[in-house]
CSV table of C-alpha atoms and ligand atoms in Angstrom, one decimal:
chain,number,residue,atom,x,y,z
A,1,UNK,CA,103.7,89.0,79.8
A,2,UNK,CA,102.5,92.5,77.9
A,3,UNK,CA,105.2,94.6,77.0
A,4,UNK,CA,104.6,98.1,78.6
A,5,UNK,CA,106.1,101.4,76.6
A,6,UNK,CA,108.5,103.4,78.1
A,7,UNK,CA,110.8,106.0,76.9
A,8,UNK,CA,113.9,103.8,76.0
A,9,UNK,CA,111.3,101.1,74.6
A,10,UNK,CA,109.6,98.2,75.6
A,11,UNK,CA,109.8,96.5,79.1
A,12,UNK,CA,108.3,93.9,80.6
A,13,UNK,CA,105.7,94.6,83.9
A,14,UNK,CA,107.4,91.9,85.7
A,15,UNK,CA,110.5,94.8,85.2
A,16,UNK,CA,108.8,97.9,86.5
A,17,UNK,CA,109.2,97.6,89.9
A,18,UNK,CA,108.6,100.1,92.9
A,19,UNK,CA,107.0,102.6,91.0
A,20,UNK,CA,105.5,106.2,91.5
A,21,UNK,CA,102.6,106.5,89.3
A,22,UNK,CA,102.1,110.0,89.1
A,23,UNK,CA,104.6,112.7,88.6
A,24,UNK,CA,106.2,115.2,86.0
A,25,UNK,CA,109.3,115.9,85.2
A,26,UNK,CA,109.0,119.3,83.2
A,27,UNK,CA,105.6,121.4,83.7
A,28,UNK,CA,104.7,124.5,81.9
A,29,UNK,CA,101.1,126.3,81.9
A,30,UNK,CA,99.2,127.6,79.0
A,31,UNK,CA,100.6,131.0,78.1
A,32,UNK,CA,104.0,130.6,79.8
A,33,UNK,CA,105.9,131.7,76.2
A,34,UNK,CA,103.6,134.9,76.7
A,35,UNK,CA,105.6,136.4,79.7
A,36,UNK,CA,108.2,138.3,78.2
A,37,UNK,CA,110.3,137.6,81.7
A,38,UNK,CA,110.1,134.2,81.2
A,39,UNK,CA,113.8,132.6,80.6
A,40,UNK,CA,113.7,130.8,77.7
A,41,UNK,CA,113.4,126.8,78.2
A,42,UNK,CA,116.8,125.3,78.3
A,43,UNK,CA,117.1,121.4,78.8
A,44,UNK,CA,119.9,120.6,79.8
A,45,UNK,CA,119.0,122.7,82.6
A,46,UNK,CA,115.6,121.0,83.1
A,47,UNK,CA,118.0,117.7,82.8
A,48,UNK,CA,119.8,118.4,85.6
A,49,UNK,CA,117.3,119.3,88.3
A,50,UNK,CA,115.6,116.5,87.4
A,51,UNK,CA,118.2,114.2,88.0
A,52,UNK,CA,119.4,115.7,91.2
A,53,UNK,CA,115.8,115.7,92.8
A,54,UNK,CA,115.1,112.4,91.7
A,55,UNK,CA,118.4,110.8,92.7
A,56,UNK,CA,117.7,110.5,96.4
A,57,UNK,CA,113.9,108.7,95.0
A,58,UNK,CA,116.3,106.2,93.1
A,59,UNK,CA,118.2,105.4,96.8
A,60,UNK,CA,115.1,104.5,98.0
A,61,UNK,CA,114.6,101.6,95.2
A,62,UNK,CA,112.4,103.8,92.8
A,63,UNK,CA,112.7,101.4,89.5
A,64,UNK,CA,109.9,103.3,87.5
A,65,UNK,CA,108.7,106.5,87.4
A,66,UNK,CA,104.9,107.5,85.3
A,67,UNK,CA,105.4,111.0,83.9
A,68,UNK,CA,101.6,112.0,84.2
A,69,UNK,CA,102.4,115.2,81.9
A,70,UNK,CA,99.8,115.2,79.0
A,71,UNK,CA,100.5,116.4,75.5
A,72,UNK,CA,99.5,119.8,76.6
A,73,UNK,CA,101.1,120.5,79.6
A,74,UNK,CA,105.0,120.8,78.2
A,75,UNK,CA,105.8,117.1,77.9
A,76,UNK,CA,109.2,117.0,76.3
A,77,UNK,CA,110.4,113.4,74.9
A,78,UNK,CA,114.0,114.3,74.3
A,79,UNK,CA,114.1,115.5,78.3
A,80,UNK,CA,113.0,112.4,79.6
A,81,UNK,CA,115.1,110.2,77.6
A,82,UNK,CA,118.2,111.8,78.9
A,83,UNK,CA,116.8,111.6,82.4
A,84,UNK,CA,115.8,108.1,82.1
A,85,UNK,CA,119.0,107.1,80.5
A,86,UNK,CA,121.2,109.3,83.5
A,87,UNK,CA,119.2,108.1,86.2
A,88,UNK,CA,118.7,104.4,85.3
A,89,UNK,CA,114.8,104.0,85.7
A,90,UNK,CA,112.2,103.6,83.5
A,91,UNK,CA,109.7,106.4,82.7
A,92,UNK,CA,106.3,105.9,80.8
A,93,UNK,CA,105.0,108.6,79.4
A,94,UNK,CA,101.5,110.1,78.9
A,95,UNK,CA,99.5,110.8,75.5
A,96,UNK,CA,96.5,112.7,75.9
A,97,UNK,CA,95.0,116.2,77.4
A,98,UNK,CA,94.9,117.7,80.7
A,99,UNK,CA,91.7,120.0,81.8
A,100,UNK,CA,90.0,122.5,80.0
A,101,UNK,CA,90.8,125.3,82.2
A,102,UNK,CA,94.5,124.3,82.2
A,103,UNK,CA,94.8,122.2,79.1
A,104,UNK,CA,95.3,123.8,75.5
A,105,UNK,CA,91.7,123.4,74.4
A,106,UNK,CA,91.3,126.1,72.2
A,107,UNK,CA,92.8,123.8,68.8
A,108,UNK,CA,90.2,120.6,69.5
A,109,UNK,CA,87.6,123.1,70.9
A,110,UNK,CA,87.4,125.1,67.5
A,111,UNK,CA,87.6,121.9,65.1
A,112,UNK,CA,84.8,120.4,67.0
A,113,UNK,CA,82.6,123.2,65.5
A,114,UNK,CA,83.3,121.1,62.4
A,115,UNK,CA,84.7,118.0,63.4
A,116,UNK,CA,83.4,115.0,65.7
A,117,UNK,CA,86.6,115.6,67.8
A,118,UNK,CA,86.1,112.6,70.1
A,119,UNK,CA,87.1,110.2,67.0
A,120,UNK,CA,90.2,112.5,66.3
A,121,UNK,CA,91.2,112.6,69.8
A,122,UNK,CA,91.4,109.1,69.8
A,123,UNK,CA,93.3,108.7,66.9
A,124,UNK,CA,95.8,111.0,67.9
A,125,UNK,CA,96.4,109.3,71.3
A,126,UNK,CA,96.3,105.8,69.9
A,127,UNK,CA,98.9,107.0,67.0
A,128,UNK,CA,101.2,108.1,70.1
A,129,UNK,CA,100.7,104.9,71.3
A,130,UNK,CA,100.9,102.5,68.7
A,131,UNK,CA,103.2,104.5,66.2
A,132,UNK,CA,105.2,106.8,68.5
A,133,UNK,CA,105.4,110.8,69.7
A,134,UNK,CA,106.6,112.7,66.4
A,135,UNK,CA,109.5,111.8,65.2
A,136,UNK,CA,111.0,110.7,68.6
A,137,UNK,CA,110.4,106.5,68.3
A,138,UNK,CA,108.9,107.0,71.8
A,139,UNK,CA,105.1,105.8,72.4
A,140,UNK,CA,103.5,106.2,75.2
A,141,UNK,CA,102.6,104.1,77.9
A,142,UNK,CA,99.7,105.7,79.4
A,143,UNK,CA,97.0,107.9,78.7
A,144,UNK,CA,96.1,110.8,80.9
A,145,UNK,CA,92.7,113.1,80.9
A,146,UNK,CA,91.4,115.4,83.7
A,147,UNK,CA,88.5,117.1,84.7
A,148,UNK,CA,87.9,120.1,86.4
A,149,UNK,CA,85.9,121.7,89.9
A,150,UNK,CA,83.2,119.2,90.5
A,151,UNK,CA,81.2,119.1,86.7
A,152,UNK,CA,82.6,117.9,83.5
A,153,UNK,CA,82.6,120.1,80.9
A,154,UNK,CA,81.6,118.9,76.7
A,155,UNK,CA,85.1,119.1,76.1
A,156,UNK,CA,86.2,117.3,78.8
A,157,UNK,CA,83.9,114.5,78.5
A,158,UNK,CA,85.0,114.1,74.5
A,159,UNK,CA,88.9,114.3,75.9
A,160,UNK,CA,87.1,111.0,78.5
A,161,UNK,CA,85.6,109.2,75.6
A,162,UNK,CA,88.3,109.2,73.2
A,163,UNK,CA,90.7,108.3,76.1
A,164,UNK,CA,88.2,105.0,77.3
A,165,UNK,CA,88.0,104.2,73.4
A,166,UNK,CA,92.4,104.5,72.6
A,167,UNK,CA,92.2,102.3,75.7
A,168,UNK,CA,90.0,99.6,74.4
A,169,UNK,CA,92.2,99.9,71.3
A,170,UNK,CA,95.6,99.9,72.7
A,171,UNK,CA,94.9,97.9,76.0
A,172,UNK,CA,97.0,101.1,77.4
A,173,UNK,CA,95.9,102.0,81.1
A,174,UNK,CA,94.1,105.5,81.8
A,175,UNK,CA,95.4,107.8,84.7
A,176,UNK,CA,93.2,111.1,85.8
A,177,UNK,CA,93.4,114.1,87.1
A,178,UNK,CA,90.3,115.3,89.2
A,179,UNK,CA,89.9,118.8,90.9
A,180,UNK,CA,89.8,118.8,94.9
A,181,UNK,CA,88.2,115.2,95.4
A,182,UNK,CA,85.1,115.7,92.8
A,183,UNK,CA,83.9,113.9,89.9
A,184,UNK,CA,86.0,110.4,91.0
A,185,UNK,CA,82.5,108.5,90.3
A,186,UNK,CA,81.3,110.1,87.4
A,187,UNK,CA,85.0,109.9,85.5
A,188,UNK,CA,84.6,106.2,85.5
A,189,UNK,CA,81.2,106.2,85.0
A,190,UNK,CA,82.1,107.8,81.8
A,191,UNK,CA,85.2,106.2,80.7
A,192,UNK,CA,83.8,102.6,81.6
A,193,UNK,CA,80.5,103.7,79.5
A,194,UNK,CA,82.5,104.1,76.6
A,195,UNK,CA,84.3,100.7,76.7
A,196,UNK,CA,87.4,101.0,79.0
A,197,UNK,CA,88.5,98.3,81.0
A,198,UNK,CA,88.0,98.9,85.2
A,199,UNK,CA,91.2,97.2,85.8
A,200,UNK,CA,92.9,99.3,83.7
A,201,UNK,CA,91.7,102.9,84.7
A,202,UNK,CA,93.6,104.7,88.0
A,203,UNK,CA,91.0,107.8,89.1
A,204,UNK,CA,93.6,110.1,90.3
A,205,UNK,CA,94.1,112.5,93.1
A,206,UNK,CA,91.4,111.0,95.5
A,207,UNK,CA,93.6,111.7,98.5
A,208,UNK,CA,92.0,115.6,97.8
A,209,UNK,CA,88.6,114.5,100.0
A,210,UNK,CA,88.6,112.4,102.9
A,211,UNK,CA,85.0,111.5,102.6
A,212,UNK,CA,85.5,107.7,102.9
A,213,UNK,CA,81.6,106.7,100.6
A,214,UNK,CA,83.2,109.0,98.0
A,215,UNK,CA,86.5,106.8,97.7
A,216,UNK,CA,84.0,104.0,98.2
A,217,UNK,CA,81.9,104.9,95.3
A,218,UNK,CA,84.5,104.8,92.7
A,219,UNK,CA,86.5,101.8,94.4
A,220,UNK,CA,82.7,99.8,94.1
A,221,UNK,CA,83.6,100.8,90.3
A,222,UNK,CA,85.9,98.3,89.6
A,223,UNK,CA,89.0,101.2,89.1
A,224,UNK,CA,92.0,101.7,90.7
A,225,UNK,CA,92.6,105.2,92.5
A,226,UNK,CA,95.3,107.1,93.3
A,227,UNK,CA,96.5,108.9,96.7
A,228,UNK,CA,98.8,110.9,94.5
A,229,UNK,CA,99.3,114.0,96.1
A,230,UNK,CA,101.0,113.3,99.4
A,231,UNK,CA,102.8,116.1,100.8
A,232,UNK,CA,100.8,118.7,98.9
A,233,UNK,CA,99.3,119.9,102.5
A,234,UNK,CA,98.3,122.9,101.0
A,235,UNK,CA,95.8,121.8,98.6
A,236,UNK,CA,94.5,118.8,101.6
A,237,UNK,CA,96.2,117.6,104.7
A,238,UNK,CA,97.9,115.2,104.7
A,239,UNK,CA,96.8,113.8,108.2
A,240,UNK,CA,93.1,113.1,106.8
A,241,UNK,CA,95.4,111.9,103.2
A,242,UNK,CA,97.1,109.4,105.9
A,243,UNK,CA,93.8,108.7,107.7
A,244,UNK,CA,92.1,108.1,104.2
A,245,UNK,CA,94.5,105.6,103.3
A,246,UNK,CA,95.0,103.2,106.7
A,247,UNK,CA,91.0,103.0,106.9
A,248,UNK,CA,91.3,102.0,102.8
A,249,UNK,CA,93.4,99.4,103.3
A,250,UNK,CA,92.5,98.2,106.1
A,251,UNK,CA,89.2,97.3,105.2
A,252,UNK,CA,90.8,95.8,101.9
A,253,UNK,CA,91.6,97.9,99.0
A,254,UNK,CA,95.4,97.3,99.2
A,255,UNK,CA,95.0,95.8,95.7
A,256,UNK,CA,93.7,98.8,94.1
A,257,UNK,CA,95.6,101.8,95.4
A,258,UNK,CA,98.6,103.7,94.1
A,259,UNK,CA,100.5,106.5,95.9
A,260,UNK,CA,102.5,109.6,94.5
A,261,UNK,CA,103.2,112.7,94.8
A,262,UNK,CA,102.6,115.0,91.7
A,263,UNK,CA,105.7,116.6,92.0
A,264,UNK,CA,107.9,118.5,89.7
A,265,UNK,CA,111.5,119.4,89.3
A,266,UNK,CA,111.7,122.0,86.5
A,267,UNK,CA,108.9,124.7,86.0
A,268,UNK,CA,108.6,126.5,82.5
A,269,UNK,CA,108.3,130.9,83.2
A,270,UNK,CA,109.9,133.0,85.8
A,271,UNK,CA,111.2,131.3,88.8
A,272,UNK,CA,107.8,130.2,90.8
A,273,UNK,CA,108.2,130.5,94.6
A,274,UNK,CA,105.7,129.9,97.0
A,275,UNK,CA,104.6,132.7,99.4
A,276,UNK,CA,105.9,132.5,103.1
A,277,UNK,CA,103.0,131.5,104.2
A,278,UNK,CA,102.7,128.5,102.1
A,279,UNK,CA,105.9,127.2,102.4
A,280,UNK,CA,104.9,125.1,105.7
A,281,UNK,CA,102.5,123.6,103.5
A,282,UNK,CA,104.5,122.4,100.7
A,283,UNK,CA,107.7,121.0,103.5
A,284,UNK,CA,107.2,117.5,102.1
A,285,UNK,CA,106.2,117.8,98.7
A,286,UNK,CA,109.1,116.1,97.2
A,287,UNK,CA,109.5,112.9,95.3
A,288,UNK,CA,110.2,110.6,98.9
A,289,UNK,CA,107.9,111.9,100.7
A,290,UNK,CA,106.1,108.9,100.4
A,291,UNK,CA,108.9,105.9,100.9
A,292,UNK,CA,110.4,108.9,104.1
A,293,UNK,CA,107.2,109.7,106.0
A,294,UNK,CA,104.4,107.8,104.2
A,295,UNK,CA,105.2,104.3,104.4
A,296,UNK,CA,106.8,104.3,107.5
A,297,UNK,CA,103.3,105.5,109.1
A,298,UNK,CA,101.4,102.7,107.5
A,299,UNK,CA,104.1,100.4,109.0
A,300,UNK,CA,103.4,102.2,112.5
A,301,UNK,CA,99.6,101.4,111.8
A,302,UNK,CA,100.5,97.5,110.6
A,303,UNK,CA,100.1,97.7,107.7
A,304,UNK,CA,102.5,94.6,106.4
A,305,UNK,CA,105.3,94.7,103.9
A,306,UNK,CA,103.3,92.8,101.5
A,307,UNK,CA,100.9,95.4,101.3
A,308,UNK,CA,103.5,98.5,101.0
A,309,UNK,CA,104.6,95.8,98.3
A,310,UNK,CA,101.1,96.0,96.9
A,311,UNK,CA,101.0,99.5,96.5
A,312,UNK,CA,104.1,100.6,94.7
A,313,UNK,CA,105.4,97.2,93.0
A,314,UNK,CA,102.5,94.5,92.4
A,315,UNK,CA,99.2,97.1,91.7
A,316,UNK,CA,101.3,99.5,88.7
A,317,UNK,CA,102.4,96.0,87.2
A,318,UNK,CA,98.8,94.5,87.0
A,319,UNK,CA,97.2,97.8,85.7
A,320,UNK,CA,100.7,98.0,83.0
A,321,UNK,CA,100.6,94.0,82.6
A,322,UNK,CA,96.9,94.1,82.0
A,323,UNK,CA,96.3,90.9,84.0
B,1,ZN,ZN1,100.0,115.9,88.0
């Protein structure tokens, strides 16, 4: 059985258990350190909210936890090996970029005046995998890239191709982000183009669309996808999420789909609140939502326990196991 990296070392698949395959832990944006209100980042801090909010996810049987945050995106090491190690699950975390518009892309966009920055992408995510993230001994279990509103921009696609080609490398599974249900298709298009394995690819954030042939179109791919954004009504609702998902599996793609959340529990800046009229619309983002309200509606709609099983125990240890 492969060993799959997470950030107190090596575990075996078989050991990963019910897992969420798409959250953070610490977010910040591009250009957070710019706001002169901003309180500086303190982790022990950060350390504590994340345990608390993830404490109730644990009483639910949460055993492993995928820390989608890219390199660029504040990804702090040190913070998840403290929450791993308080908390008692396992968290893999990500190597690689998040999208241009979001991202940090101004260092790889200038060398690639210069530089074919594909091939030094690639090398720097299959260094964090194979040799570890600085000087922290950690390597990273997964590899995360993103694309942005419905087109892929030259940057983007490098960030794709040196992702599919560390994944050939490393055997280490890809996770995406896409922007409001677009580009699902052509991101594995892409990534299998350039040698990375089906199997081992999750296109994330489908649940952002609820137009069945486009999930169709990237399940008849051979990927996995992710409905990875329960709860975040505000960006999709989650009724047509929830509708998305029964009428998935019941036609018979319980084998190939993960569910999340994408939440957070420490934000980098001045304290970020949503406006009243949001708030409704964010209720039951939170890192249960889908063992609280989720699972017990696919239950309602028989769907059995060996397919709930599917979903958050047996599909994250095939795409990590690489069977
Ligand atoms: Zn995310």
């Amino acid at each position: 059985m492969a060993k799959v990296n997470t950030v107190l070392g090596p575990v075996s698949a078989d050991e990963l258990g019910v897992t969420l395959m798409h959250e953070h832990l610490v977010v910040s944006y591009l250009g957070w350190e710019c706001d002169a209100l901003a309180p500086p980042y303190d982790r022990e801090a950060a350390a504590k909210a994340c345990v608390e909010t993830l404490k109730e996810a644990k009483g639910y049987g949460l055993k492993t936890l995928v820390d989608a945050t890219a390199t660029d995106m504040g990804r702090d090491i040190e913070l998840q090996k403290v929450v791993s190690e308080r908390l008692g699950i396992n968290i893999i975390c990500a190597t690689g970029f998040y999208t241009e518009k979001y991202g940090k892309a101004g260092y790889f966009k200038f060398r690639s005046q210069a530089y074919d920055i594909t091939a030094e992408v690639c090398q720097t995510m299959v260094k964090e995998i194979t040799h570890g993230i600085g000087n922290t001994g950690v390597k990273a279990g997964v590899i995360k890239v993103g694309t942005g509103h419905a087109r892929i921009s030259s940057y983007e696609e490098k960030m794709l191709k040196a992702a599919a080609r560390a994944q050939k490398e490393t055997g280490v599974p890809i996770i995406t982000h896409t922007e409001a249900g677009t580009m699902g298709p052509e991101q594995a298009d892409l990534l299998i183009s350039e040698g990375a394995d089906p199997k081992r690819i999750v296109i994330g954030h489908m649940c952002g669309n609820a137009d069945l042939k486009y999930h169709l179109s990237v399940l008849e791919k051979g990927v996995n996808i992710a409905f990875d954004r329960l709860g975040i009504d505000i960006l999709f609702p989650d009724k047509l999420r929830k509708a998305c998902l029964i009428g998935l599996i019941g036609i018979g793609y319980a084998d190939r789909i993960m569910l999340s959340q994408d939440r957070w529990a420490y934000w980098l800046g001045r304290p970020f609140e949503f406006p009243d009229a949001a708030k409704p619309l964010m209720a039951n983002w939170s890192y249960v939502h889908v063992f609280n309200n989720i699972i017990p509606v696919l239950k309602e709609a028989g769907v059995s326990e060996d397919k709930i099983n599917r979903l958050m125990v047996e599909n994250p240890r095939r795409l990590f196991g690489g069977e």
